[in-house]
Coordinates of C-alpha atoms and ligand atoms in Angstrom, one line a residue:
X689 CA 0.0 0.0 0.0
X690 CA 2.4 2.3 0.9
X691 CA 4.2 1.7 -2.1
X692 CA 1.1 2.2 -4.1
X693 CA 1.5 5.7 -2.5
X694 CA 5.0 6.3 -3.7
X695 CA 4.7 5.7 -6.6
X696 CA 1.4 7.5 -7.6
X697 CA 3.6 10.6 -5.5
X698 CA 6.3 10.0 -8.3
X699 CA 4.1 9.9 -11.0
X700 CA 2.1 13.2 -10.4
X701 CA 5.5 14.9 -9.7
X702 CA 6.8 13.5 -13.5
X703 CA 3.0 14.5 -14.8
X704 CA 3.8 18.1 -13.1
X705 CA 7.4 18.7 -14.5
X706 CA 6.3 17.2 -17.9
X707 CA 3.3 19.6 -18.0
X708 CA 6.0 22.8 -16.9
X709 CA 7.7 21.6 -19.6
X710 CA 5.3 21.6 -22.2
X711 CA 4.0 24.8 -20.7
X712 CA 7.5 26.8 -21.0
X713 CA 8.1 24.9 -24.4
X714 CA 5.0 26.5 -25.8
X715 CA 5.5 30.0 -24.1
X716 CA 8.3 30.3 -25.4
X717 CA 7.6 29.0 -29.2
X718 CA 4.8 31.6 -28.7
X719 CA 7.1 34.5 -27.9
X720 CA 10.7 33.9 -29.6
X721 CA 10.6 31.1 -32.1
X722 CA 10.8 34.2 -34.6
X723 CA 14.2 34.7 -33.0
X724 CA 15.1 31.4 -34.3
X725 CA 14.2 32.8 -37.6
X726 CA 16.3 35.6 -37.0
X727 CA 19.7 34.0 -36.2
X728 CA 22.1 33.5 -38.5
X729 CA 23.5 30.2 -37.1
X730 CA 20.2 28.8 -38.2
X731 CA 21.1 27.2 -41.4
X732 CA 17.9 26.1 -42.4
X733 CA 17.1 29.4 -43.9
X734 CA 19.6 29.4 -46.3
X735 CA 18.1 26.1 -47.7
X736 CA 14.6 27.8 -47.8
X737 CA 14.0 28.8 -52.1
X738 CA 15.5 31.8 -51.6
X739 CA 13.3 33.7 -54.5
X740 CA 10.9 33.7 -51.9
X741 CA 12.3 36.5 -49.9
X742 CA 11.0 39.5 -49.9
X743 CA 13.0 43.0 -51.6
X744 CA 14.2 45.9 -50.2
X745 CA 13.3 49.4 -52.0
X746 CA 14.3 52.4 -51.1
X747 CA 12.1 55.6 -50.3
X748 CA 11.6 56.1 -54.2
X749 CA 11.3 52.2 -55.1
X750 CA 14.8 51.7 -56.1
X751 CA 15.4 47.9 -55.7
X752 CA 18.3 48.0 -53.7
X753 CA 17.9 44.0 -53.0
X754 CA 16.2 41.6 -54.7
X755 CA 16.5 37.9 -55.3
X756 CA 16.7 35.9 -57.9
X757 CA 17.2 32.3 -59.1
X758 CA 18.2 31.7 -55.7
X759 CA 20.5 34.3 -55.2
X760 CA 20.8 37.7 -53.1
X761 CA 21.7 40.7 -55.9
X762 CA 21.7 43.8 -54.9
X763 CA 21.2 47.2 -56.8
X764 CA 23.4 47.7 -60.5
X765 CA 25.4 51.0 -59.0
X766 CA 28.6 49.7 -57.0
X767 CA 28.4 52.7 -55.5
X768 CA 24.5 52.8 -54.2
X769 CA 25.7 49.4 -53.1
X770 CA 28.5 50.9 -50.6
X771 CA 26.3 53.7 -49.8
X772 CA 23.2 51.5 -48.2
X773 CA 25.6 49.0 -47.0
X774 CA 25.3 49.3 -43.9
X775 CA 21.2 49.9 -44.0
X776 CA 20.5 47.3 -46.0
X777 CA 22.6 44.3 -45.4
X778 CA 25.4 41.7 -46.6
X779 CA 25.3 38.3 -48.1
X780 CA 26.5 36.7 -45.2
X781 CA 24.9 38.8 -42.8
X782 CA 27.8 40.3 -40.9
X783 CA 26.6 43.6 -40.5
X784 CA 24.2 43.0 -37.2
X785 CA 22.1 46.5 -37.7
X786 CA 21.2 45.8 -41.6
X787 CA 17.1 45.7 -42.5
X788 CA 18.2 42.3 -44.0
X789 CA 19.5 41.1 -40.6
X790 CA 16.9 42.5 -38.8
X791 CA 13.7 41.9 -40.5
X792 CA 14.9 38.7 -41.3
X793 CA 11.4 37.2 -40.2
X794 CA 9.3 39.5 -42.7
X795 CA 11.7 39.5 -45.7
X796 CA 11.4 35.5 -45.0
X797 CA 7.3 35.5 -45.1
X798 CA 8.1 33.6 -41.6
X799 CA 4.7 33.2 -40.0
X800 CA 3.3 31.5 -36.6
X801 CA 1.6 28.3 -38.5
X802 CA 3.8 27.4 -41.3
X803 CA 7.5 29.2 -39.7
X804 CA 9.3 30.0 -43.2
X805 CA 8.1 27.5 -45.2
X806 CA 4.8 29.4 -46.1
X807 CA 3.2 27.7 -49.0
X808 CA 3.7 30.1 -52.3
X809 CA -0.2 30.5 -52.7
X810 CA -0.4 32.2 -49.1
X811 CA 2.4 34.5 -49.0
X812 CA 5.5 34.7 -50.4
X813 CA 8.5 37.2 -48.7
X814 CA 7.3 40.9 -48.0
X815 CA 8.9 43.1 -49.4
X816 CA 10.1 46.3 -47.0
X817 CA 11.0 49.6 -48.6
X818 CA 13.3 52.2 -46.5
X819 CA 13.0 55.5 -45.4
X820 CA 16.7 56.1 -47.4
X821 CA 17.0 58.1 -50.8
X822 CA 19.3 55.5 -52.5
X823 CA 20.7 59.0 -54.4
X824 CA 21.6 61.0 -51.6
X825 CA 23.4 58.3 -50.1
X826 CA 25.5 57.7 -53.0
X827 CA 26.6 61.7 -53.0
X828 CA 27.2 61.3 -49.5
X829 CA 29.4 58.3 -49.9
X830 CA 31.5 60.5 -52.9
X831 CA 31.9 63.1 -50.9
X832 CA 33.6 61.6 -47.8
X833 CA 35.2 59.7 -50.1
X834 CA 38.2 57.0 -48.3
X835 CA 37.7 58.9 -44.8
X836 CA 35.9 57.0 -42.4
X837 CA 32.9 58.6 -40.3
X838 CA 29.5 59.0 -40.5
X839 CA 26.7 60.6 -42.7
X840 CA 23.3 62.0 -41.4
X841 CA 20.3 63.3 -42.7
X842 CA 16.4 63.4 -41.3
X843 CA 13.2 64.6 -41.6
X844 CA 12.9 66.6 -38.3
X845 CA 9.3 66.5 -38.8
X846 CA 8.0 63.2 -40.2
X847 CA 11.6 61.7 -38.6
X848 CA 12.5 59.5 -41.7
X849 CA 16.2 59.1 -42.3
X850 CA 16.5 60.2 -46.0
X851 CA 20.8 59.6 -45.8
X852 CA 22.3 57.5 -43.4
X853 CA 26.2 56.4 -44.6
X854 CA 28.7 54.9 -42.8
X855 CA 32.6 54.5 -43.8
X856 CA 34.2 52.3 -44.5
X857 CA 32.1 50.3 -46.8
X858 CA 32.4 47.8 -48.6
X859 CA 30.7 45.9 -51.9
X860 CA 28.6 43.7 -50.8
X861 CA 30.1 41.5 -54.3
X862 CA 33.4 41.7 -52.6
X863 CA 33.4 41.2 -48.7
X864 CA 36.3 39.6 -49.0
X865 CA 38.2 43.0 -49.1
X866 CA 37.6 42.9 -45.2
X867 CA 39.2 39.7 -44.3
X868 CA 42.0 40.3 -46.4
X869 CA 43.0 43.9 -45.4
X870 CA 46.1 44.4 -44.1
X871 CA 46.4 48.2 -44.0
X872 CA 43.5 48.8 -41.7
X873 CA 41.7 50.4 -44.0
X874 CA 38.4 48.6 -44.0
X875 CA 38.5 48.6 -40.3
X876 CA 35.2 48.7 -38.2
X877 CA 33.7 47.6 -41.9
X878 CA 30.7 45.9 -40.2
X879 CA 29.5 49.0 -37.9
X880 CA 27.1 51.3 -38.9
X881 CA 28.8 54.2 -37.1
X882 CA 25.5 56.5 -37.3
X883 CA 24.0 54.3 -35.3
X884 CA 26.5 52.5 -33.3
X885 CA 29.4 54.9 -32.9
X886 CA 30.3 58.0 -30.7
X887 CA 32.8 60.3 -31.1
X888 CA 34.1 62.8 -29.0
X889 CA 32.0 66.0 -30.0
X890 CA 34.3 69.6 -29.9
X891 CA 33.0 72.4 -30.4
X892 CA 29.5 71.2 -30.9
X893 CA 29.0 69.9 -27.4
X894 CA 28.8 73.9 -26.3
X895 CA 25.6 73.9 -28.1
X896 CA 24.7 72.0 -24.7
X897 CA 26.9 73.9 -22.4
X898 CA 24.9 77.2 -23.6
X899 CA 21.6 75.8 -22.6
X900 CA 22.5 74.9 -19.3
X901 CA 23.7 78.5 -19.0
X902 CA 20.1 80.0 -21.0
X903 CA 18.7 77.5 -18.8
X904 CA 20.0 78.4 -15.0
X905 CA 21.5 81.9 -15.6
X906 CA 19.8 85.3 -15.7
X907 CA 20.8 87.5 -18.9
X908 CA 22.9 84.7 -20.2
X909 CA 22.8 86.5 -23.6
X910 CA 25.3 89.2 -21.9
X911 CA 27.6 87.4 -20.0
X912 CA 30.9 88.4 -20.3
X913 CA 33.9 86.2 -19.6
X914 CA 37.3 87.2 -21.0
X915 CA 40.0 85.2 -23.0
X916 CA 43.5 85.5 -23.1
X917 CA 44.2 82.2 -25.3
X918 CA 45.3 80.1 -21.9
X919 CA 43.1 80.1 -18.7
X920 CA 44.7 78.2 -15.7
X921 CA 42.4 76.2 -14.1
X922 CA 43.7 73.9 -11.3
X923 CA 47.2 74.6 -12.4
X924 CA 46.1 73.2 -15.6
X925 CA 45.8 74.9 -19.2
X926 CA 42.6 75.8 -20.7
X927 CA 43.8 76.7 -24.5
X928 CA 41.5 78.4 -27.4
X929 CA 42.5 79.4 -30.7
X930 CA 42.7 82.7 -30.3
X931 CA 42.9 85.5 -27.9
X932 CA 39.2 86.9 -28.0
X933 CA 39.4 89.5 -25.1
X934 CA 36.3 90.1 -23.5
X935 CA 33.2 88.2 -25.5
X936 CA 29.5 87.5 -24.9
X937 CA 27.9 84.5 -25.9
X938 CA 26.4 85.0 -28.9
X939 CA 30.2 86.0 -30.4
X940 CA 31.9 83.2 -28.1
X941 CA 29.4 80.7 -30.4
X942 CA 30.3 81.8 -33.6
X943 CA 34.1 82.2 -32.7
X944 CA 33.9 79.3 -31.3
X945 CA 35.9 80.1 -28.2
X946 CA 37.1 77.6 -25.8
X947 CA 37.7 79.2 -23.1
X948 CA 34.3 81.2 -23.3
X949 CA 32.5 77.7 -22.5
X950 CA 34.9 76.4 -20.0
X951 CA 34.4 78.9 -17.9
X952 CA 30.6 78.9 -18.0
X953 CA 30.9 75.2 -17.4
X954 CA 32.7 75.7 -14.4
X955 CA 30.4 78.3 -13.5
X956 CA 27.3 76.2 -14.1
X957 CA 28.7 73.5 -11.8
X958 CA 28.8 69.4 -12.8
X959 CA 24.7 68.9 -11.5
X960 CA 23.5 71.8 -13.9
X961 CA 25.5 70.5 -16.7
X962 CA 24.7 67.1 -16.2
X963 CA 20.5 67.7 -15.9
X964 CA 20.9 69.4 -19.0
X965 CA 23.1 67.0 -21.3
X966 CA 20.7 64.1 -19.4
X967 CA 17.6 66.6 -20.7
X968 CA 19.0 66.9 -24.5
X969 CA 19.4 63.2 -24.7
X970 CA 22.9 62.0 -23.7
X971 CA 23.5 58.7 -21.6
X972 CA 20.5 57.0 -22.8
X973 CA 19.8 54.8 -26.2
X974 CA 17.4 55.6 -29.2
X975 CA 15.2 52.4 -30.1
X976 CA 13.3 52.8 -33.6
X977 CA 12.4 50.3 -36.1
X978 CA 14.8 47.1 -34.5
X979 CA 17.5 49.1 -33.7
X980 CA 19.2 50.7 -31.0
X981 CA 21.5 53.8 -31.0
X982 CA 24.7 53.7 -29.2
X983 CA 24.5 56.2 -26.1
X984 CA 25.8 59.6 -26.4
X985 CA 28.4 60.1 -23.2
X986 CA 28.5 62.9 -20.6
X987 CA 30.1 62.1 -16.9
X988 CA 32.0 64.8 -15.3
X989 CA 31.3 62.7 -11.4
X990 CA 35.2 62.5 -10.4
X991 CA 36.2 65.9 -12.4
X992 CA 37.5 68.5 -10.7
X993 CA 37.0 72.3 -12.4
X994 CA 39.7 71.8 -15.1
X995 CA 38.2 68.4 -16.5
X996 CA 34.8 70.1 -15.9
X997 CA 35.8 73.1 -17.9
X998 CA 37.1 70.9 -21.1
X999 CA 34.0 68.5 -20.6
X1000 CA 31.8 71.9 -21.9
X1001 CA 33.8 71.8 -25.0
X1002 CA 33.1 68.8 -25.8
X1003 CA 36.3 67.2 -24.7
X1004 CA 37.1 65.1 -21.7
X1005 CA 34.9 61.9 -21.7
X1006 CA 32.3 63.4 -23.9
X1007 CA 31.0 61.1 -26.5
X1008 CA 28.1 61.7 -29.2
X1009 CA 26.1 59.7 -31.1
X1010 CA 25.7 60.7 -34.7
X1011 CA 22.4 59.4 -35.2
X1012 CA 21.7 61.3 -31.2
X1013 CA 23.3 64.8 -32.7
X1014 CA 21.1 64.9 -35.6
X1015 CA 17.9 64.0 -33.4
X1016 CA 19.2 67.2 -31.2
X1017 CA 19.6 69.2 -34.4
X1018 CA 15.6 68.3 -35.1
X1019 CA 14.6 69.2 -31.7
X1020 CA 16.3 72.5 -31.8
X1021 CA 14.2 73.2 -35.3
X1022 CA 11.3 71.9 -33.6
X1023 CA 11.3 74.5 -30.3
X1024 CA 12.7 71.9 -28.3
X1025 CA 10.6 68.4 -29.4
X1026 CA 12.6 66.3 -30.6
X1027 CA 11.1 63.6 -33.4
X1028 CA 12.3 60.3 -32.9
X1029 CA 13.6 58.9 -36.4
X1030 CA 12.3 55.9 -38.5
X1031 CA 14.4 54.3 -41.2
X1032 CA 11.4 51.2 -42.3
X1033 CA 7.9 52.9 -44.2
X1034 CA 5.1 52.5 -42.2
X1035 CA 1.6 52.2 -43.5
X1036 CA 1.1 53.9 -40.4
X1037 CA 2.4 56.9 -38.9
X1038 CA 3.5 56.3 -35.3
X1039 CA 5.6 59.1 -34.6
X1040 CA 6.7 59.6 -31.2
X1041 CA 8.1 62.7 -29.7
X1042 CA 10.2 63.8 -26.4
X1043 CA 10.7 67.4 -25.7
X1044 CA 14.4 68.0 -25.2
X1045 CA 14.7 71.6 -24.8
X1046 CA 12.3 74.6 -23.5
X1047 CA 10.8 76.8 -27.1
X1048 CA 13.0 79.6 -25.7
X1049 CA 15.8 77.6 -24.9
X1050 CA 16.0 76.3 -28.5
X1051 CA 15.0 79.4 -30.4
X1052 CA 17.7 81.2 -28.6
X1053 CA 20.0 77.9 -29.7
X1054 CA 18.3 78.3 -33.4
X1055 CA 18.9 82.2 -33.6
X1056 CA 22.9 81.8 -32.9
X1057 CA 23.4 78.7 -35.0
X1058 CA 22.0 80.6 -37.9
X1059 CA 24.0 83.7 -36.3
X1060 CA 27.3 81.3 -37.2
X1061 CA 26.4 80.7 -40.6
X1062 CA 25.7 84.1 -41.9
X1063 CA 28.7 85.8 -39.9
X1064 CA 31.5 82.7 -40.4
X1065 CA 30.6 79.6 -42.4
X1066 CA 29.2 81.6 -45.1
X1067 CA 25.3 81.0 -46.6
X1068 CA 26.5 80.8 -49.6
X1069 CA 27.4 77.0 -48.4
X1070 CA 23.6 76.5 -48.1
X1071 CA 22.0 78.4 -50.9
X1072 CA 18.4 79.5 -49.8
X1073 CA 17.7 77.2 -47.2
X1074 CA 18.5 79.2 -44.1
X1075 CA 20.6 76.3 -42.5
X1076 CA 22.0 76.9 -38.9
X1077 CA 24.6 74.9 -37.9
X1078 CA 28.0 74.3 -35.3
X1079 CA 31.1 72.9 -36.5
X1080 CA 33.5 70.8 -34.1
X1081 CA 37.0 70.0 -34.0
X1082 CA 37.6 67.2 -31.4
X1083 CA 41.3 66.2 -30.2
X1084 CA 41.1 62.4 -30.0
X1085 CA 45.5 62.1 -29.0
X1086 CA 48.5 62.8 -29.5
X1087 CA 49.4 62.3 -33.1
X1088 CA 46.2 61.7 -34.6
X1089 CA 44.5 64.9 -36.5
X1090 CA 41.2 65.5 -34.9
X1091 CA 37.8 64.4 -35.7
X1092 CA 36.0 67.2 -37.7
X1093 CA 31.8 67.5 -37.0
X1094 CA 29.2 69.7 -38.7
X1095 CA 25.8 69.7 -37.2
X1096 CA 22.4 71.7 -38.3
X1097 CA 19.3 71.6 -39.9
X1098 CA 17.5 74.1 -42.9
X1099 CA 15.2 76.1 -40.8
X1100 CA 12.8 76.4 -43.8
X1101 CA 9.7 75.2 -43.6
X1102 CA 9.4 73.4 -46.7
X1103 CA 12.8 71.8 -46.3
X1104 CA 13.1 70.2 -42.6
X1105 CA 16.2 68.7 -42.5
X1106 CA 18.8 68.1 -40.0
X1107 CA 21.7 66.5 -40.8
X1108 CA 24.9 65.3 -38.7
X1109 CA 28.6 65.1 -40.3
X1110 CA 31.5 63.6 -38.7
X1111 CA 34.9 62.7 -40.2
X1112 CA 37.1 61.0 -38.3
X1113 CA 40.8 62.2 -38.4
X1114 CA 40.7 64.8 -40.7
X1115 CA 41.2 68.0 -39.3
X1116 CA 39.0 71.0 -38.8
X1117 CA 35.2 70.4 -39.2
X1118 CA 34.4 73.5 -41.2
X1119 CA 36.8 72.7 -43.5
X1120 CA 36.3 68.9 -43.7
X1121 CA 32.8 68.2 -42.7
X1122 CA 31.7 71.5 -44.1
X1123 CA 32.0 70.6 -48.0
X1124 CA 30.6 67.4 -47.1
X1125 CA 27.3 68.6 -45.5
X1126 CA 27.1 71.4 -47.8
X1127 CA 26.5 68.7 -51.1
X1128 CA 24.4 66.3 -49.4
X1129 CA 21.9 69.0 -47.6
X1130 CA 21.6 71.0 -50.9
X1131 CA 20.9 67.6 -52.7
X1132 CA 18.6 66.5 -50.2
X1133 CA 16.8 69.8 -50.2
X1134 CA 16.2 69.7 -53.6
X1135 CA 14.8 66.2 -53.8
X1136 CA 12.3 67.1 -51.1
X1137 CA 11.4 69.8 -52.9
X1138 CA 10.9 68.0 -56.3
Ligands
ZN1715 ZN1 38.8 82.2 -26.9

């Protein structure tokens, strides 16, 4: 009897921890066997007819992938091909923030019942056009040409990425040039450095040290500090370019001075700094459409005033995220809301917003951005489309020319767009990311205006 007992205890334990099993086998076929779809050790997929996968189009229907008698071909133009790279995708899938890697399931026609073997006469791959203007890319691509960095462009209303280009690239024909190189030149190949870079931001970080100060300071606008070229701080140097004397901030923005922002870093204290570069977006990650920006960087918690000071200059630890910046450049179009970006059409328009700056925060932002244009970069860089904009140099070591940044947007209504430039190692950014932004906004412009 009492072995009856046992055993019917031992049997409705099995029954129990079979049923949890089945239970947690189908929860979780429920919730992630698309994963399985999704990973690229799964080798089943590549057995799958591959004519039924879906293409990708760009914003204008340019097939920039397409298959075909079982094989992946992408679009005729090698250099369209380098250009969307890093949006759309490689053969062999290296590249982990492609539309190819990440829509894997949907390209695939994988569905619940039937996983990726969908019968034809249901469904067949869907096809997924981008936000991207195959076009612009490629004149972004030709005019960074072999430096590497990082190419920008959105809608700062309807937040579609129109030109998103990362360097180096590579055919997608030829990936072979990766593994082979020697000379480091198609180094960080894989990354999409919009979206999963930062780089140390110059200049352009005192976009954020002025709004702290507009932010917690009375009559910010006619603050004086002076510069002598070297400030001693700590028994440390503060440099700048030039001797500027006495300046207020408008002037201090468009002559970029550094010891100008130091100061009013200092001033402003490590909390006030650190609300407000929280407030704009820094330290925390975009997630649109599958992907996931990298996080723009500001910690000043063990500086003392010196680092402080170079930390609102953009130096220090500070990082930005190119795909971040030009999300800031929207918001400061937009009175302060920032739209967050899309890079997949949706039938649907599910555009979310966060307010990153107060409207007279950013106006006052907006009015000495354009201020810097007119009185330094030159308009004539940005025919008709009232751009504002801030240039950056960033020191990144000894030996190694700095990274050059131009950030801004076309305050015209019938052109919104912001755009981000960064090119790493190349000197100053008005002189190397200037030309650069200067083609592919007054390309992009026109195309939304067609
Ligand atoms: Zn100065």
């Amino acid at each position: 009897m009492k072995n009856t007992r046992n055993r019917s205890i031992v049997l409705a334990l099995m029954t129990f921890a079979f049923l949890c099993g089945i239970g947690f086998f189908i929860y979780r076929f429920v919730t992630s066997a698309n994963l399985w779809v999704l990973s690229p050790i799964n080798k089943h997929l590549s057995e799958v007819n591959a004519t039924l996968v879906g293409d990708i189009l760009d914003r204008n229907g340019v097939v920039l992938a397409h298959s075909k008698n079982n094989i992946r071909t992408y679009n005729n133009d090698e250099t369209i091909r380098k250009a969307v790279l890093h949006t759309v995708g490689d053969k062999e899938d290296q590249i982990a923030t492609s539309v190819q890697k990440l829509y894997r399931d949907e390209l695939y026609g994988y569905n619940f019942i039937f996983g990726v073997n969908t019968p034809k006469i249901f469904k067949q791959g869907k096809n997924i056009q981008i936000t991207l203007d195959s076009e612009i890319c490629k004149a972004a691509l030709n005019a960074i040409g072999n430096h590497k960095g990082a190419i920008c462009i959105y809608n700062y209303k309807t937040g579609e990425i129109v030109c998103m280009v990362s360097t180096p690239t590579f055919d997608p024909y030829h990936p072979e040039v990766v593994t082979n190189d020697k000379t480091g030149q198609y180094e960080g190949a894989y990354i999409n450095r919009v979206i999963s870079s930062s780089f140390a931001p110059g200049s352009v970080f005192k976009l954020l040290t002025t709004a702290a100060g507009l932010t917690f300071f009375d009559n910010m606008e006619d603050k004086i500090y002076s510069c002598h070229q070297t400030e001693v701080v700590n028994g440390e140097k503060i440099t700048c370019l030039s001797n500027h004397g006495d300046i207020k901030l408008k002037n201090a923005m468009m002559e970029s001075c550094n010891i100008y922002f130091a100061k009013l870093a200092i001033d402003l204290g490590k909390s006030n700094m650190t609300k407000i570069a929280n407030e704009m977006g820094f330290n925390k990650n975009f997630s649109f459409d599958r992907l996931t920006t990298k996080k723009s960087f500001y910690d000043v918690s063990d500086a003392d005033d010196y680092y402080l000071g170079w930390s609102g200059v953009g130096q220090h630890k500070d990082l930005l995220n190119p795909m971040h910046s030009t999300i800031l450049m929207g918001s400061i179009a937009n009175s302060g809301i920032a739209v967050l970006p899309c890079i997949v059409k949706h039938n649907q328009v599910n555009k979310k917003v966060e307010r990153f700056l107060t409207k007279e925060v950013a106006d006052k932002l907006k009015e000495m951005m354009r201020y810097n244009v007119t009185a330094n970069y030159g308009d004539s860089m940005f025919p008709g489309l009232n751009v504002c904009a801030k240039t950056g140099t960033a020191e990144v070591g000894e030996n190694q020319k700095p990274h050059g940044w131009m950030v801004g947007f076309s305050s015209k209504e019938e052109t919104p767009l912001a755009f981000s430039v960064v090119v790493e190692n190349s000197g100053y950014g008005s002189k190397t990311a200037g030309p650069i932004a200067s083609k592919v906004l007054n390309l992009a412009a026109k195309k939304v205006l067609q």
